[in-house]
Amino acid sequence: MGKPISIAIDGPAGAGKSTIARRLAKELGFYYVDTGAIYRTVAYFFDLWGISPKDIDGITRYIDELTIRIEYDDEGVQHMIMNGMDVTDDIRTQEISQKASLVSAHAIVRDLLLDMQREMAETHNVIMDGRDIGTVVLPKATVKIFLTASPEVRAKRRTDELLAKGQKADYNKILKEIQQRDYQDTHRAVAPLKMARDSVKLDTSELDIDGVIAAMKDIIAQKVTL
Ligand code: DC
């Protein structure tokens, strides 16, 4: 077998990366690696310890206490194991989203997670999504796609998603949070969110999921025979 294929998907929060990547991975028989979940796990760990995601001294002091493992269940669903505990569901809150965005700005955190992400791509065909996959983690990825949509469309999708789950959702608050996260993720000094030069940009504002999947398959087919 030759070198594994890697598909890097980057883009801002709420662009639909995980929904799309998960479906494509299933169709192609690739591993789906959600790197945001890894940063969320780090944020959750420091949250449990009562350490602010901005407190670089506290983070430096306690980071060695953290072990993170990624496991896949029979359905191919990624589970995050923090110090032996499955925290897959616990990390999916708005509070942890914000904290993950802040904690991920520290070089010490990013360095810790780099090898883990690269190892996955060295041993498996992967679709990996995040903010710096095409620029830093897998600069030689077989295919790079930058998935985006306007902040308003992303906020609307998130609002509808929460309402569909029977949860409360305030569009204006969600829009503000998305804009704040965009700002943090694009303005940090280390590995900020930006489009790799050899990435293909796909704006999903006017597309439904099937439309995005079809467009992604076209982009992938130009680089790989599947
Ligand atoms: O994709 P997500 O919303 O689950 O990611 C949560 C935060 O983690 C995001 O705001 C920024 C950070 N992150 C990152 O810095 N680099 C990545 N490759 C993935 C996520």
Tab-separated table of C-alpha atoms and ligand atoms in Angstrom:
chain	number	residue	atom	x	y	z
A	1	MET	CA	0.000	0.000	0.000
A	2	GLY	CA	1.247	3.490	-0.847
A	3	LYS	CA	1.181	6.562	1.322
A	4	PRO	CA	-2.224	7.154	2.943
A	5	ILE	CA	-4.497	9.819	1.451
A	6	SER	CA	-5.214	12.872	3.592
A	7	ILE	CA	-7.976	15.400	3.060
A	8	ALA	CA	-7.559	18.576	5.093
A	9	ILE	CA	-10.633	20.681	5.780
A	10	ASP	CA	-10.226	24.018	7.492
A	11	GLY	CA	-12.611	26.855	8.125
A	12	PRO	CA	-14.367	28.947	10.756
A	13	ALA	CA	-16.710	27.664	13.460
A	14	GLY	CA	-20.086	26.573	12.157
A	15	ALA	CA	-19.168	26.279	8.468
A	16	GLY	CA	-20.420	22.679	8.506
A	17	LYS	CA	-16.977	21.060	8.531
A	18	SER	CA	-17.781	18.213	10.905
A	19	THR	CA	-21.159	17.281	9.391
A	20	ILE	CA	-19.675	17.203	5.911
A	21	ALA	CA	-16.396	15.524	6.870
A	22	ARG	CA	-18.182	12.816	8.850
A	23	ARG	CA	-20.437	11.958	5.916
A	24	LEU	CA	-17.656	12.000	3.374
A	25	ALA	CA	-15.429	9.843	5.571
A	26	LYS	CA	-18.179	7.267	5.837
A	27	GLU	CA	-18.728	7.228	2.073
A	28	LEU	CA	-15.017	6.982	1.296
A	29	GLY	CA	-14.158	4.577	4.121
A	30	PHE	CA	-11.676	7.048	5.642
A	31	TYR	CA	-11.097	7.894	9.296
A	32	TYR	CA	-12.670	11.191	10.321
A	33	VAL	CA	-10.432	13.153	12.670
A	34	ASP	CA	-12.195	16.055	14.394
A	35	THR	CA	-9.275	18.077	15.767
A	36	GLY	CA	-11.562	20.655	17.403
A	37	ALA	CA	-12.626	17.851	19.764
A	38	ILE	CA	-8.997	17.481	20.882
A	39	TYR	CA	-8.745	21.188	21.772
A	40	ARG	CA	-12.125	20.960	23.470
A	41	THR	CA	-10.784	18.081	25.594
A	42	VAL	CA	-7.846	20.232	26.696
A	43	ALA	CA	-10.244	23.071	27.559
A	44	TYR	CA	-12.450	20.671	29.515
A	45	PHE	CA	-9.486	19.350	31.489
A	46	PHE	CA	-8.378	22.825	32.614
A	47	ASP	CA	-11.973	23.769	33.319
A	48	LEU	CA	-12.239	20.800	35.722
A	49	TRP	CA	-9.050	21.944	37.408
A	50	GLY	CA	-10.431	25.491	37.737
A	51	ILE	CA	-7.671	26.953	35.574
A	52	SER	CA	-8.601	29.786	33.216
A	53	PRO	CA	-7.896	29.101	29.515
A	54	LYS	CA	-5.930	32.373	29.525
A	55	ASP	CA	-3.756	31.385	32.506
A	56	ILE	CA	-0.590	30.304	30.734
A	57	ASP	CA	1.302	29.726	34.031
A	58	GLY	CA	-1.394	27.375	35.330
A	59	ILE	CA	-1.582	25.592	31.992
A	60	THR	CA	2.194	25.153	31.853
A	61	ARG	CA	2.222	23.807	35.412
A	62	TYR	CA	-0.523	21.203	34.970
A	63	ILE	CA	-0.361	20.202	31.320
A	64	ASP	CA	1.764	17.126	32.100
A	65	GLU	CA	-1.147	15.750	34.150
A	66	LEU	CA	-3.245	15.505	31.007
A	67	THR	CA	-3.362	12.450	28.766
A	68	ILE	CA	-5.541	12.396	25.671
A	69	ARG	CA	-6.430	9.415	23.529
A	70	ILE	CA	-8.621	9.152	20.469
A	71	GLU	CA	-10.673	5.976	20.043
A	72	TYR	CA	-13.130	4.944	17.351
A	73	ASP	CA	-16.203	2.826	18.069
A	74	ASP	CA	-17.698	0.235	15.698
A	75	GLU	CA	-19.734	2.955	13.963
A	76	GLY	CA	-16.556	4.912	13.256
A	77	VAL	CA	-17.497	7.608	15.780
A	78	GLN	CA	-14.548	9.403	17.347
A	79	HIS	CA	-14.384	9.292	21.151
A	80	MET	CA	-12.200	11.563	23.241
A	81	ILE	CA	-10.606	9.868	26.242
A	82	MET	CA	-9.213	12.260	28.856
A	83	ASN	CA	-7.126	10.607	31.591
A	84	GLY	CA	-9.017	7.372	30.939
A	85	MET	CA	-12.475	9.005	30.962
A	86	ASP	CA	-14.741	9.255	27.905
A	87	VAL	CA	-15.580	12.974	27.666
A	88	THR	CA	-16.994	12.911	24.107
A	89	ASP	CA	-20.368	14.364	25.143
A	90	ASP	CA	-19.125	16.661	27.927
A	91	ILE	CA	-17.061	18.798	25.548
A	92	ARG	CA	-20.035	19.834	23.373
A	93	THR	CA	-21.171	22.960	25.203
A	94	GLN	CA	-21.020	26.631	24.185
A	95	GLU	CA	-18.864	27.336	27.230
A	96	ILE	CA	-16.287	24.731	26.219
A	97	SER	CA	-16.364	26.058	22.611
A	98	GLN	CA	-15.253	29.455	23.844
A	99	LYS	CA	-12.682	28.033	26.233
A	100	ALA	CA	-11.264	25.763	23.502
A	101	SER	CA	-10.823	28.792	21.276
A	102	LEU	CA	-8.838	30.544	24.041
A	103	VAL	CA	-6.791	27.552	25.217
A	104	SER	CA	-5.837	26.682	21.627
A	105	ALA	CA	-3.981	29.989	21.284
A	106	HIS	CA	-1.089	28.756	23.460
A	107	ALA	CA	1.933	27.269	21.693
A	108	ILE	CA	2.479	24.752	24.522
A	109	VAL	CA	-1.001	23.322	23.881
A	110	ARG	CA	-0.645	23.224	20.103
A	111	ASP	CA	2.787	21.558	20.291
A	112	LEU	CA	1.442	18.854	22.567
A	113	LEU	CA	-1.249	17.898	20.055
A	114	LEU	CA	0.715	18.116	16.834
A	115	ASP	CA	2.262	14.628	16.793
A	116	MET	CA	-1.004	12.981	17.763
A	117	GLN	CA	-2.723	14.521	14.733
A	118	ARG	CA	0.140	13.763	12.346
A	119	GLU	CA	0.393	10.129	13.463
A	120	MET	CA	-3.237	9.553	12.540
A	121	ALA	CA	-2.562	10.739	8.995
A	122	GLU	CA	0.625	8.691	8.666
A	123	THR	CA	-1.150	5.427	9.383
A	124	HIS	CA	-4.660	5.880	7.936
A	125	ASN	CA	-6.528	7.529	5.091
A	126	VAL	CA	-8.053	10.511	6.861
A	127	ILE	CA	-10.385	13.417	6.510
A	128	MET	CA	-9.163	15.821	9.154
A	129	ASP	CA	-10.915	19.049	10.024
A	130	GLY	CA	-9.832	22.040	12.077
A	131	ARG	CA	-8.264	25.477	11.679
A	132	ASP	CA	-4.617	24.796	10.784
A	133	ILE	CA	-4.677	21.376	9.124
A	134	GLY	CA	-3.680	22.525	5.634
A	135	THR	CA	-1.246	25.151	6.913
A	136	VAL	CA	0.530	23.485	9.861
A	137	VAL	CA	-0.557	19.942	10.735
A	138	LEU	CA	-0.560	18.399	7.239
A	139	PRO	CA	1.120	20.874	4.909
A	140	LYS	CA	1.479	18.054	2.371
A	141	ALA	CA	-2.141	16.889	2.539
A	142	THR	CA	-3.358	15.272	-0.673
A	143	VAL	CA	-6.348	17.627	-0.886
A	144	LYS	CA	-6.973	20.871	1.010
A	145	ILE	CA	-10.370	22.503	1.227
A	146	PHE	CA	-11.304	25.721	3.001
A	147	LEU	CA	-14.962	25.540	3.945
A	148	THR	CA	-16.661	28.777	4.825
A	149	ALA	CA	-20.005	30.590	5.012
A	150	SER	CA	-21.088	34.037	6.134
A	151	PRO	CA	-21.312	34.559	9.931
A	152	GLU	CA	-25.068	35.172	9.576
A	153	VAL	CA	-25.661	31.871	7.771
A	154	ARG	CA	-23.518	29.996	10.302
A	155	ALA	CA	-25.404	31.559	13.217
A	156	LYS	CA	-28.746	30.715	11.618
A	157	ARG	CA	-27.712	27.072	11.075
A	158	ARG	CA	-26.530	26.766	14.675
A	159	THR	CA	-29.750	28.341	15.981
A	160	ASP	CA	-31.899	25.942	13.930
A	161	GLU	CA	-29.794	22.981	15.065
A	162	LEU	CA	-30.310	23.827	18.750
A	163	LEU	CA	-34.034	24.509	18.299
A	164	ALA	CA	-34.426	21.177	16.484
A	165	LYS	CA	-32.900	19.478	19.535
A	166	GLY	CA	-35.478	21.220	21.719
A	167	GLN	CA	-32.847	23.500	23.268
A	168	LYS	CA	-33.025	27.265	23.750
A	169	ALA	CA	-31.300	29.364	21.111
A	170	ASP	CA	-30.914	33.102	20.712
A	171	TYR	CA	-29.794	34.003	17.171
A	172	ASN	CA	-28.200	37.343	18.131
A	173	LYS	CA	-26.235	35.824	20.989
A	174	ILE	CA	-25.046	32.954	18.788
A	175	LEU	CA	-24.005	35.383	16.032
A	176	LYS	CA	-21.971	37.383	18.558
A	177	GLU	CA	-20.260	34.224	19.840
A	178	ILE	CA	-19.412	33.131	16.303
A	179	GLN	CA	-17.937	36.535	15.490
A	180	GLN	CA	-15.914	36.487	18.694
A	181	ARG	CA	-14.575	33.003	17.941
A	182	ASP	CA	-13.725	33.991	14.356
A	183	TYR	CA	-11.752	36.926	15.706
A	184	GLN	CA	-9.860	34.845	18.281
A	185	ASP	CA	-9.139	31.993	15.873
A	186	THR	CA	-7.839	34.256	13.088
A	187	HIS	CA	-5.862	36.711	15.213
A	188	ARG	CA	-3.808	34.425	17.461
A	189	ALA	CA	-0.047	34.421	16.942
A	190	VAL	CA	0.389	30.650	16.652
A	191	ALA	CA	-1.212	28.720	13.779
A	192	PRO	CA	-4.107	31.125	13.179
A	193	LEU	CA	-7.038	30.136	11.010
A	194	LYS	CA	-6.148	31.032	7.455
A	195	MET	CA	-6.464	29.506	4.052
A	196	ALA	CA	-3.449	27.558	2.817
A	197	ARG	CA	-2.151	28.851	-0.518
A	198	ASP	CA	-2.894	25.521	-2.214
A	199	SER	CA	-6.341	25.144	-0.665
A	200	VAL	CA	-9.618	25.260	-2.601
A	201	LYS	CA	-12.199	27.610	-1.099
A	202	LEU	CA	-15.793	26.449	-0.908
A	203	ASP	CA	-18.439	28.902	0.308
A	204	THR	CA	-21.428	26.923	1.578
A	205	SER	CA	-23.708	29.908	2.292
A	206	GLU	CA	-26.017	29.094	-0.626
A	207	LEU	CA	-25.673	25.282	-0.551
A	208	ASP	CA	-27.466	22.521	1.310
A	209	ILE	CA	-25.581	19.493	2.659
A	210	ASP	CA	-25.987	17.426	-0.516
A	211	GLY	CA	-24.743	20.372	-2.555
A	212	VAL	CA	-21.657	20.733	-0.377
A	213	ILE	CA	-20.922	16.990	-0.529
A	214	ALA	CA	-21.193	17.016	-4.331
A	215	ALA	CA	-18.906	20.055	-4.603
A	216	MET	CA	-16.365	18.447	-2.230
A	217	LYS	CA	-16.347	15.229	-4.233
A	218	ASP	CA	-15.597	17.227	-7.391
A	219	ILE	CA	-12.680	18.951	-5.677
A	220	ILE	CA	-11.335	15.648	-4.320
A	221	ALA	CA	-11.744	13.871	-7.678
A	222	GLN	CA	-9.425	16.407	-9.296
A	223	LYS	CA	-6.588	15.170	-7.071
A	224	VAL	CA	-7.305	11.515	-6.297
A	225	THR	CA	-8.927	8.575	-7.985
A	226	LEU	CA	-11.231	7.061	-5.398
B	1	DC	O1	-14.031	23.021	15.513
B	1	DC	P1	-14.426	23.324	16.948
B	1	DC	O2	-15.461	24.402	17.039
B	1	DC	O3	-14.800	22.083	17.722
B	1	DC	O4	-13.066	23.881	17.630
B	1	DC	C1	-13.044	24.428	18.918
B	1	DC	C2	-11.883	25.431	19.016
B	1	DC	O5	-10.640	24.723	18.946
B	1	DC	C3	-11.824	26.480	17.917
B	1	DC	O6	-12.520	27.664	18.253
B	1	DC	C4	-10.342	26.732	17.747
B	1	DC	C5	-9.668	25.485	18.242
B	1	DC	N1	-9.094	24.674	17.165
B	1	DC	C6	-7.838	25.006	16.733
B	1	DC	O7	-7.269	25.979	17.217
B	1	DC	N2	-7.213	24.249	15.797
B	1	DC	C7	-7.822	23.201	15.251
B	1	DC	N3	-7.179	22.471	14.336
B	1	DC	C8	-9.138	22.855	15.649
B	1	DC	C9	-9.761	23.629	16.610
